[in-house]
Coordinates of C-alpha atoms and ligand atoms in Angstrom, one line a residue:
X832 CA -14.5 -4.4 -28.3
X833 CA -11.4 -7.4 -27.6
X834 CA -8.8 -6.4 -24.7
X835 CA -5.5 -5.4 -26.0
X836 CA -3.0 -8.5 -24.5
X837 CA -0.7 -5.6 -23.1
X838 CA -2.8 -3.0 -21.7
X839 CA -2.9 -3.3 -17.9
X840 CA -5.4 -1.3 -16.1
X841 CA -4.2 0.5 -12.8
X842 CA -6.7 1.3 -10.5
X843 CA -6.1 4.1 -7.8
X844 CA -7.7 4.0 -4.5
X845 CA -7.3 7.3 -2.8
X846 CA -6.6 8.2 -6.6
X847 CA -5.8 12.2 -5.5
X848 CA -3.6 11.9 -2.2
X849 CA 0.6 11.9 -2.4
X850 CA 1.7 8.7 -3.4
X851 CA -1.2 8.4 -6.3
X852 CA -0.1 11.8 -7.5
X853 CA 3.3 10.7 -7.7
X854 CA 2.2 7.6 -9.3
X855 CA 0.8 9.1 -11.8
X856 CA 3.4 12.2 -12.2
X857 CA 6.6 9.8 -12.3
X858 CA 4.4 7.2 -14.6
X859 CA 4.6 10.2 -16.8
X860 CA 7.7 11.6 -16.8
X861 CA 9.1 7.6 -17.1
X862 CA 7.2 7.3 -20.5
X863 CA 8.6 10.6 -21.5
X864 CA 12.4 9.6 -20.8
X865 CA 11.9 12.8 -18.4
X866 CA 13.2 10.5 -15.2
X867 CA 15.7 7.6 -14.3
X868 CA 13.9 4.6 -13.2
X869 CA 15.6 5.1 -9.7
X870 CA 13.7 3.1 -6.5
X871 CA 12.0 1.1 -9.2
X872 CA 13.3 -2.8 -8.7
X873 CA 11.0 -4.0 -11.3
X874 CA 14.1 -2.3 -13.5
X875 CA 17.3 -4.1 -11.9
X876 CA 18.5 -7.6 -12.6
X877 CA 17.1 -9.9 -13.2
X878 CA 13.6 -8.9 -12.7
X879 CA 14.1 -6.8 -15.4
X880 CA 14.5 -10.0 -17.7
X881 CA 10.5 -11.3 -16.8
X882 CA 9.6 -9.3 -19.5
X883 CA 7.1 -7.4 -17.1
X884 CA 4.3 -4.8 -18.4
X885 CA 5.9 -1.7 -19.6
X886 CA 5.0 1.6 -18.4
X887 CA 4.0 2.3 -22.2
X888 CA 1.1 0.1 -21.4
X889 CA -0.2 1.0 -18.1
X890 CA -3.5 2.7 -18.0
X891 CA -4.5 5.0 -14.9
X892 CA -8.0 5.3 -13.2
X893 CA -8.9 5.8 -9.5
X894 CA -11.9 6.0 -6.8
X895 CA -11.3 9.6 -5.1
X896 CA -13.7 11.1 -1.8
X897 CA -12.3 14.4 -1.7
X898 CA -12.9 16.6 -4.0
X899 CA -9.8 18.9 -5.9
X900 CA -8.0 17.8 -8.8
X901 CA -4.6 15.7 -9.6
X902 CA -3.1 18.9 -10.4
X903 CA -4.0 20.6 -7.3
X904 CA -2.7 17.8 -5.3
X905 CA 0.7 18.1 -7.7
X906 CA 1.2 21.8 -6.6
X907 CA 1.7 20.8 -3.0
X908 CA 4.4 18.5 -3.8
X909 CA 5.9 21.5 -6.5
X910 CA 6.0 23.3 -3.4
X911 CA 7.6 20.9 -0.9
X912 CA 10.2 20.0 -3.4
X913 CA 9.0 16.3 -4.2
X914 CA 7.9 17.2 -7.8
X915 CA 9.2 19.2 -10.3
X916 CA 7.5 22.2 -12.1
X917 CA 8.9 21.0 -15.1
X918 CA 7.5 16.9 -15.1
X919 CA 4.1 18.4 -13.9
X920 CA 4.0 21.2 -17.0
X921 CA 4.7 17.8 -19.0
X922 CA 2.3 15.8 -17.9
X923 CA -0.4 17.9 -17.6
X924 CA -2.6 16.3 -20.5
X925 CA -2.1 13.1 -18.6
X926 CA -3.4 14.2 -15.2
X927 CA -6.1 15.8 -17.1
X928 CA -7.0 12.5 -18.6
X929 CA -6.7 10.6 -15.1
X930 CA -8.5 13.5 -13.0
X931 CA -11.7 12.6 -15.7
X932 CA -11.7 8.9 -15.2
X933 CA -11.7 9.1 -10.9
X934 CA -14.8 7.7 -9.7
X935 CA -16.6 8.8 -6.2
X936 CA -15.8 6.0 -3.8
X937 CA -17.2 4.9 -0.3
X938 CA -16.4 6.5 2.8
X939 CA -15.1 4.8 5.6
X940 CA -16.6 5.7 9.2
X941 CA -13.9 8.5 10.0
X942 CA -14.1 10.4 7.0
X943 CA -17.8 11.4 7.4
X944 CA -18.3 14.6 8.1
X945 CA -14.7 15.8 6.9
X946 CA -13.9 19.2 4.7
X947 CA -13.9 18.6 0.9
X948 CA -15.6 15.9 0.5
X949 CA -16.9 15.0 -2.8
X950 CA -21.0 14.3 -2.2
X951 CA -21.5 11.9 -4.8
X952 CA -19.3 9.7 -2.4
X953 CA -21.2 11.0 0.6
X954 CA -24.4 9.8 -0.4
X955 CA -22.9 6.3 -1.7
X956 CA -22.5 6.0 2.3
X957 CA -27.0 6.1 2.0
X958 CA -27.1 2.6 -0.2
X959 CA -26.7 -1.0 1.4
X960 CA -22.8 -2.4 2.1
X961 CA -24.1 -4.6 -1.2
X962 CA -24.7 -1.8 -3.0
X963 CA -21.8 0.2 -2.5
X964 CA -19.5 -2.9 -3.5
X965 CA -21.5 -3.3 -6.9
X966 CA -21.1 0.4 -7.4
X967 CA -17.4 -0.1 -7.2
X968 CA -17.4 -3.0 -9.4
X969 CA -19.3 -1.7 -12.4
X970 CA -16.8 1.4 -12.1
X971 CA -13.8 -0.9 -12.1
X972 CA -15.8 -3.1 -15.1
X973 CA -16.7 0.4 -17.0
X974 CA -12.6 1.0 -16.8
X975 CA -12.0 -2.2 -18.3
X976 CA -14.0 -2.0 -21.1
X977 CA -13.8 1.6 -22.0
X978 CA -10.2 1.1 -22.2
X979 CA -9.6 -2.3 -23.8
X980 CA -7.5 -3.3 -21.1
X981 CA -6.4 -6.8 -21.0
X982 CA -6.0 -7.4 -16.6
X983 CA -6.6 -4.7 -13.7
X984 CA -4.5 -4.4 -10.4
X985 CA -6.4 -2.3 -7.9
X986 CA -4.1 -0.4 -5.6
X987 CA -5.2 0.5 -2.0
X988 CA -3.9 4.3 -1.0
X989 CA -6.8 5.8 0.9
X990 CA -5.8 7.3 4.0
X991 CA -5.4 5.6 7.0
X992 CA -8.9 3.9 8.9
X993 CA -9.9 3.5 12.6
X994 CA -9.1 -0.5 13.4
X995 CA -12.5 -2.3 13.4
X996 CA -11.7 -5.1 15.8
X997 CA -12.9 -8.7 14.6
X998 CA -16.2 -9.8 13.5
X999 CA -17.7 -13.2 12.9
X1000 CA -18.2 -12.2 9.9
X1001 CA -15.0 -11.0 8.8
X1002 CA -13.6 -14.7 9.2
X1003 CA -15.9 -16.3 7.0
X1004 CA -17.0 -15.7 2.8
X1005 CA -20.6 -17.1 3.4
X1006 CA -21.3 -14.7 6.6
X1007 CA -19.6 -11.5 5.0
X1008 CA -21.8 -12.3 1.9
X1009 CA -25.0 -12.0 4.3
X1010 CA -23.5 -9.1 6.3
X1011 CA -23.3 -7.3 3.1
X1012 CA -27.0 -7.6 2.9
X1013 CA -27.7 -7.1 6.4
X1014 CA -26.3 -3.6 6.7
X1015 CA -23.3 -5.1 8.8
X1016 CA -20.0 -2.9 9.8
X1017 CA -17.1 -3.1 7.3
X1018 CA -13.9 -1.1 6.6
X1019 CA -14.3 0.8 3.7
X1020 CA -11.1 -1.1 2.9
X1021 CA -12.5 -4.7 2.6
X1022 CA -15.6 -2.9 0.3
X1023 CA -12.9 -2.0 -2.0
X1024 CA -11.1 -5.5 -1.7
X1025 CA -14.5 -7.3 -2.2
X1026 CA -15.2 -4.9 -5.1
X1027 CA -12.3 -5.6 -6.7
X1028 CA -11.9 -9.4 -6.9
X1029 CA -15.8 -9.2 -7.9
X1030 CA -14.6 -7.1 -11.1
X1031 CA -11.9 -10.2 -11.6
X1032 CA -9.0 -7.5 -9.9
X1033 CA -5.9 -8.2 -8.7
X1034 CA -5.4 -6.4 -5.3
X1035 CA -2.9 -4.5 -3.1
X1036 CA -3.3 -2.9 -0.1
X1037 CA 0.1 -0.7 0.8
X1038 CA -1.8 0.6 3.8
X1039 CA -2.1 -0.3 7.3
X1040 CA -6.0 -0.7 6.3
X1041 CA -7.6 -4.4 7.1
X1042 CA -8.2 -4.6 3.2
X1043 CA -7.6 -8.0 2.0
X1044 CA -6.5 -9.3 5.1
X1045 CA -9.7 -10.9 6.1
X1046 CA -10.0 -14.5 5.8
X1047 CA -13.7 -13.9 4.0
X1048 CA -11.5 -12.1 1.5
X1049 CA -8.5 -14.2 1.2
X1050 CA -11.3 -17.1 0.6
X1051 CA -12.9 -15.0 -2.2
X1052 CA -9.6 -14.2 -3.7
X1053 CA -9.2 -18.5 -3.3
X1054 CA -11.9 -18.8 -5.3
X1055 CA -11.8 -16.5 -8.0
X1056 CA -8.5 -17.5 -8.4
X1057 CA -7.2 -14.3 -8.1
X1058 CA -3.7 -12.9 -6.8
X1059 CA -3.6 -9.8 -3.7
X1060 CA -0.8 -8.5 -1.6
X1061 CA -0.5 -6.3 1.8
X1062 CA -0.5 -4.9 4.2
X1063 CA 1.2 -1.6 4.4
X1064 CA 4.4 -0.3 2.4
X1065 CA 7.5 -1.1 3.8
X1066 CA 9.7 2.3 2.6
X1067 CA 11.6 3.6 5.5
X1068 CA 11.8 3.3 8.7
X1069 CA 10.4 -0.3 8.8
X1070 CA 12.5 -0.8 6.3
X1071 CA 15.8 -0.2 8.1
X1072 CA 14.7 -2.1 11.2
X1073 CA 14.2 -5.1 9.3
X1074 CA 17.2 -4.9 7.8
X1075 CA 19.2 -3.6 10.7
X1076 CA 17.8 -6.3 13.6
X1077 CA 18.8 -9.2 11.5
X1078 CA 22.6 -8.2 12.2
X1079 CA 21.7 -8.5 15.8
X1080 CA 19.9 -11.8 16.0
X1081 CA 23.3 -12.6 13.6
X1082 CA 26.2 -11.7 16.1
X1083 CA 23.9 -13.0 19.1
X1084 CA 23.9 -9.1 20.5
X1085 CA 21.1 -8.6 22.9
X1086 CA 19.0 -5.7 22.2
X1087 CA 17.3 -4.9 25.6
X1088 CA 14.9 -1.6 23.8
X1089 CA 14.6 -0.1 20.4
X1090 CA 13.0 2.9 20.6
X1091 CA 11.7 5.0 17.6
X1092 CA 10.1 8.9 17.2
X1093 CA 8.6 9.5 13.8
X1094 CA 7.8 13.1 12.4
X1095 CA 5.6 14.0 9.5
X1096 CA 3.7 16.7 8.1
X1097 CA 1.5 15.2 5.1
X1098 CA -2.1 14.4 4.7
X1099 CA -1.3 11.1 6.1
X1100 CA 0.7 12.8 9.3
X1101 CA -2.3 14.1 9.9
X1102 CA -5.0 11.2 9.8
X1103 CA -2.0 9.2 12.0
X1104 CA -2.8 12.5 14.4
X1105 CA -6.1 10.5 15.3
X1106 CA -5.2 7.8 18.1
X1107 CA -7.4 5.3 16.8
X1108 CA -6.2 5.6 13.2
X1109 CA -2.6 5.7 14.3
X1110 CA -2.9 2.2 16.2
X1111 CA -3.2 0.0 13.1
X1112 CA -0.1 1.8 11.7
X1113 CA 1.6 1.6 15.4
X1114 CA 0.6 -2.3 15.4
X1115 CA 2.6 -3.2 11.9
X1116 CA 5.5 -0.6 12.7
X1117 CA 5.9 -2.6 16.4
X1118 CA 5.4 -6.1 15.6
X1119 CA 8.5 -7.0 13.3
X1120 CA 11.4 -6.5 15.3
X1121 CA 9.8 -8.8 17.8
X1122 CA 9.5 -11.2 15.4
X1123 CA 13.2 -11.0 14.3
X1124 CA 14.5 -10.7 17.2
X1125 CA 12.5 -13.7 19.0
X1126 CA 11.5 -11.8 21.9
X1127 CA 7.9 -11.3 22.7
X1128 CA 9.4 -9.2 26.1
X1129 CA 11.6 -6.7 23.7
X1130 CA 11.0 -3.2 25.1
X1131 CA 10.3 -0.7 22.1
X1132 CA 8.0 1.7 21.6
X1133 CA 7.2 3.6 18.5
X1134 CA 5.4 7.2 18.4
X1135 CA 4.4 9.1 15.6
X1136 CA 3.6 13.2 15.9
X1137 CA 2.2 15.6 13.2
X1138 CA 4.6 18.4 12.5
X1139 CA 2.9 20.0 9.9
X1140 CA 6.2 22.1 8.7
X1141 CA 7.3 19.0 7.8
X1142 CA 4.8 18.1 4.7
X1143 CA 6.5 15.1 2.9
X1144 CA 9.0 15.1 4.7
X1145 CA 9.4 12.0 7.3
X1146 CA 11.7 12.4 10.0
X1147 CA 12.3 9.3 12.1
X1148 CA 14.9 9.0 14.8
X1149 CA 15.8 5.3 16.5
X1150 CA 17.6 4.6 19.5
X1151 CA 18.5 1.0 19.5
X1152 CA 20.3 0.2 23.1
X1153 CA 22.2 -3.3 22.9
X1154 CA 24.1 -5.7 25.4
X1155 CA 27.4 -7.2 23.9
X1156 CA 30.0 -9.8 25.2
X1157 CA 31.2 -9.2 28.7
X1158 CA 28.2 -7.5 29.1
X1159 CA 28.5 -4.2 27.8
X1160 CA 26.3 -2.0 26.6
X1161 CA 26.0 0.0 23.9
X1162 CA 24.0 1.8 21.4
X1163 CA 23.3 2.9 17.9
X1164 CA 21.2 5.7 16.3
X1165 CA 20.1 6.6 13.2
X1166 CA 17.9 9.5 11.5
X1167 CA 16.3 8.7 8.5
X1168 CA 14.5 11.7 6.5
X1169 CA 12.3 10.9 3.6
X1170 CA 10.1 11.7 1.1
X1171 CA 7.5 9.3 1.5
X1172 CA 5.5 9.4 -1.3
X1173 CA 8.4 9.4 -3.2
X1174 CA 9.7 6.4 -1.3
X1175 CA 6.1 4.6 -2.0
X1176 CA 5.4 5.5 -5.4
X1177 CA 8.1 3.2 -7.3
X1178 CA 7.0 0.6 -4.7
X1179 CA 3.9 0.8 -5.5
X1180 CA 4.4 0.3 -9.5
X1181 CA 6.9 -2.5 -8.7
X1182 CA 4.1 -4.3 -6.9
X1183 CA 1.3 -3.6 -9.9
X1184 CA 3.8 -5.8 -12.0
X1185 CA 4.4 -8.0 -9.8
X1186 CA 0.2 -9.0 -9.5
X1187 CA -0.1 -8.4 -13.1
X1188 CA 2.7 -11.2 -13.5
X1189 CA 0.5 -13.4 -11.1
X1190 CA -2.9 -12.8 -13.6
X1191 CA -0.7 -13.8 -16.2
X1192 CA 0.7 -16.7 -14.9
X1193 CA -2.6 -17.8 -13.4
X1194 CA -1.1 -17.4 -9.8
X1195 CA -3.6 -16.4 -6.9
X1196 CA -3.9 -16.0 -3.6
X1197 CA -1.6 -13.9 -1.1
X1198 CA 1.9 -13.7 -2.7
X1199 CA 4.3 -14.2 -0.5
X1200 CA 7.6 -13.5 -2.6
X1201 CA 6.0 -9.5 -2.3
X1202 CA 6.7 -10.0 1.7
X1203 CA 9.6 -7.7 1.1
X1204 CA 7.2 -4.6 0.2
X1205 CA 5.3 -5.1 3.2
X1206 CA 5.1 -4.0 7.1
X1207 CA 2.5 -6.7 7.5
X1208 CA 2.6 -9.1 4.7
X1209 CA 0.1 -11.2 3.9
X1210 CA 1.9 -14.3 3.9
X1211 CA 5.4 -15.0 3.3
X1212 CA 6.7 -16.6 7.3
X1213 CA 9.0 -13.7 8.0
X1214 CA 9.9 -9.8 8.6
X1215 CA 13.6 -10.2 7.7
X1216 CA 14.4 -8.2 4.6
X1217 CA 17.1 -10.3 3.4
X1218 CA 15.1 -13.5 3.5
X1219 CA 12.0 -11.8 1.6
X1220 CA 14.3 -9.8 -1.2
X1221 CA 16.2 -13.5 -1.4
X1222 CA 12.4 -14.8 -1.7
X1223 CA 12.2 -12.5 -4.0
X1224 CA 14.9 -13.0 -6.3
X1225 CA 14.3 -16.9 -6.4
X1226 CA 10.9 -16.2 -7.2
X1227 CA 12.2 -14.3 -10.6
X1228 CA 15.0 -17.2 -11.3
X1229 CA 12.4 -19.6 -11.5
X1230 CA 10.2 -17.5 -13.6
X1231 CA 13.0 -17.2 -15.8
X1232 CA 13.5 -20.3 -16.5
Ligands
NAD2758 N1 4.1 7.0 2.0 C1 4.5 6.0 2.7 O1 5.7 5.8 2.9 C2 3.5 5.0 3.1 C3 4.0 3.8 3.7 C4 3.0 2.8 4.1 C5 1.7 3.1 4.0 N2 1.3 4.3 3.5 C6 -0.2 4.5 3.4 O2 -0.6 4.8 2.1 C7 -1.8 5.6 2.2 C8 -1.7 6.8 1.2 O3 -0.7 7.7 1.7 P1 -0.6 9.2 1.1 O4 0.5 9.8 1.7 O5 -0.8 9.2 -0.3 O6 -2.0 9.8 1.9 P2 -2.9 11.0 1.4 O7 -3.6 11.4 2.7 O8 -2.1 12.0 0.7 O9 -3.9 10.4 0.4 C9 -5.0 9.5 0.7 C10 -6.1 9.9 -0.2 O10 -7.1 8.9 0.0 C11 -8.4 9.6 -0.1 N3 -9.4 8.8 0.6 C12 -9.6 8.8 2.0 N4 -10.6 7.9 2.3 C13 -11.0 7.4 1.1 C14 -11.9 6.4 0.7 N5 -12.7 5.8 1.7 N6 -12.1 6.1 -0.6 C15 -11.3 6.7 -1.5 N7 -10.4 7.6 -1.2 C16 -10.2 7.9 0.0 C17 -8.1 11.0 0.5 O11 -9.1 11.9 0.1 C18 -6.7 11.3 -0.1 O12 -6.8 11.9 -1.3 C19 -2.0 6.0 3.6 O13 -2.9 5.1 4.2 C20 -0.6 5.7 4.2 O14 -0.7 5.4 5.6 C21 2.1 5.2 3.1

């Protein structure tokens, strides 16, 4: 059967945790006139004159490790207040029709052995690295044929994996090609990344995951000729820094320590609860405001704690202590608290445009002018939010004209 021109295929990886469920909930209740488009930038001027897909034709499917369904995972967030009773009652045919096309994935080193895991993805972890990626191709393939579906943007949102330092192989196509038949170590997230640019994917990665990030990768993506963005979502407290430390570097005010405590309760508070998952998120959440502020000796630490009460709800306090003119010092705090799925989700549908606009356009590569989503992007020269949204916008003027 011919692809429809319009139908873009969405791909879900971690297709059951909070942001995928809200994904899928608020993709719902949008096409029902149930919710505003609110977070969504995809909607505002002038992006909203590229004529992007519609949310009419966006098609949902997923690679899941855990087992449960989408409306399991939608009752947690009924109960902490992030969804409502009435857009999940709605949409409940729709989740049922998502929860039947999630696949098993792969699992990556940390989640062997954990509660609820789903054994057809347990014993994918038996079969060669090769295997594994081809399993996730032909699922991604199977998607795109059963549904007629014109392009596919694979979205990374599996929880949170132990940092695998460097490998030679990770730096090169022709070696992670023979690693894959050699039984060598890979994050589950560069499996998935590999998997999806086989299956002619666009792919993001909005977690702190390696993904896409290795060179092996960004040279397969090179020559496929197909467009990826990362790493990690930029939605709050990253967000205000790089917004906020720009003002600094502006008015020449020295900041001698930023300081910042996060709190959160979710699935994902509690994976961060694991030191060695917590450093790549620690890495992407330090590394920007020394890059703003040009100053590689810039005390500030960042810490993030599981509070369980908290579910969805982030807490984050800074303490940013500055010098001014006759050397006085002084200080500013802020407390930001935030859903964060909520704060990802419309992110994370902004961005599938955004790559779907790319396979249209024949764009590929890393796309810098998504910098702006990002903690870590891919490319894109700088962590300043007002220079990536004014990327941004440029990007769209020129597409418009
Ligand atoms: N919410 C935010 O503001 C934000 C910002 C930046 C990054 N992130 C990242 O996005 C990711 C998703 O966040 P969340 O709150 O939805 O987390 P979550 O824990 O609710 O969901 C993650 C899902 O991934 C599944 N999973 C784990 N390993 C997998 C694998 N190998 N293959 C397939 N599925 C797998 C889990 O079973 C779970 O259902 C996390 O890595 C988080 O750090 C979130």
């Amino acid at each position: 059967m011919s692809a429809d021109s319009t139908r873009l295929g969405v791909w879900l990886i971690g297709a059951r945790g909070s942001i995928s469920t809200c994904v899928a909930y608020g993709l719902a209740g949008l096409r029902a006139g149930l919710l505003e488009p609110t977070g969504i930038a995809t909607e505002r001027e002038p992006f909203r004159r590229l004529g992007l897909c519609a949310f009419e034709d966006m098609v949902l499917g997923g690679h899941e490790i855990a087992t449960g369904d989408l409306s399991r995972s939608a009752g947690e967030l009924v109960r902490h207040g992030i969804l409502s009773g009435e857009l999940v009652a709605a949409a409940s045919t729709e989740a049922a029709a998502l929860d039947a096309r999630i696949r098993p994935g792969v699992l990556d080193v940390a989640d062997v052995g954990r509660a609820e895991l789903d054994s057809r993805a347990a014993s994918l972890g038996g079969v060669s690295p090769r295997e594994r990626t081809e399993r996730l191709s032909e699922d991604i393939r199977a998607f795109r044929e059963e549904h007629r579906l014109a392009r596919v943007v694979v979205v990374y949102l599996a929880s949170v994996e132990p940092w695998l330092e460097d490998r030679p192989h990770f730096a090169d196509l022709a070696r992670f090609e023979r690693a894959l038949d050699q039984e060598g170590v890979f994050p589950a997230s560069s499996l998935y990344a590999y998997a999806a640019f086989q299956a002619g994917a666009a792919f993001v990665n909005f977690t702190p995951n390696r993904g896409s990030s290795l060179n092996a990768l960004r040279q397969l993506a090179r020559e496929k000729k197909l467009p990826h963005c990362g790493n990690d979502g930029k939605t709050g407290e990253t967000l205000l820094k790089t917004v906020l430390a720009p003002m600094f570097a502006a008015r020449a005010l020295k900041v001698l320590a930023w300081q910042g405590y996060n709190m959160l309760g979710n699935k994902d508070g509690e994976a961060l609860a694991d030191p060695l998952r917590a450093e790549s998120k620690l890495r992407n959440k330090d590394a920007p405001l020394r890059a703003i502020l040009d100053d590689d000796g810039l005390h500030t630490h960042v810490s993030i704690d599981f509070v369980p009460s908290l579910h969805d709800w982030k807490t984050a306090w800074d303490f940013v202590h500055f010098e001014g003119f006759l050397g006085a010092k002084m200080s500013l705090q802020l407390t930001w608290s935030g859903s964060d799925s909520a704060l990802a989700a419309p992110l994370v549908l902004d961005l599938v445009r955004w790559c779907d606009l790319a396979l249209r356009t024949g764009e590929s590569g890393e796309l810098a002018h998504t910098a702006c989503y990002f903690k870590a992007p891919l490319a894109g020269g700088t962590h300043d939010f007002h220079a990536q949204f004014a990327r941004l916008l440029a990007y769209a003027e020129r597409n418009l004209r």
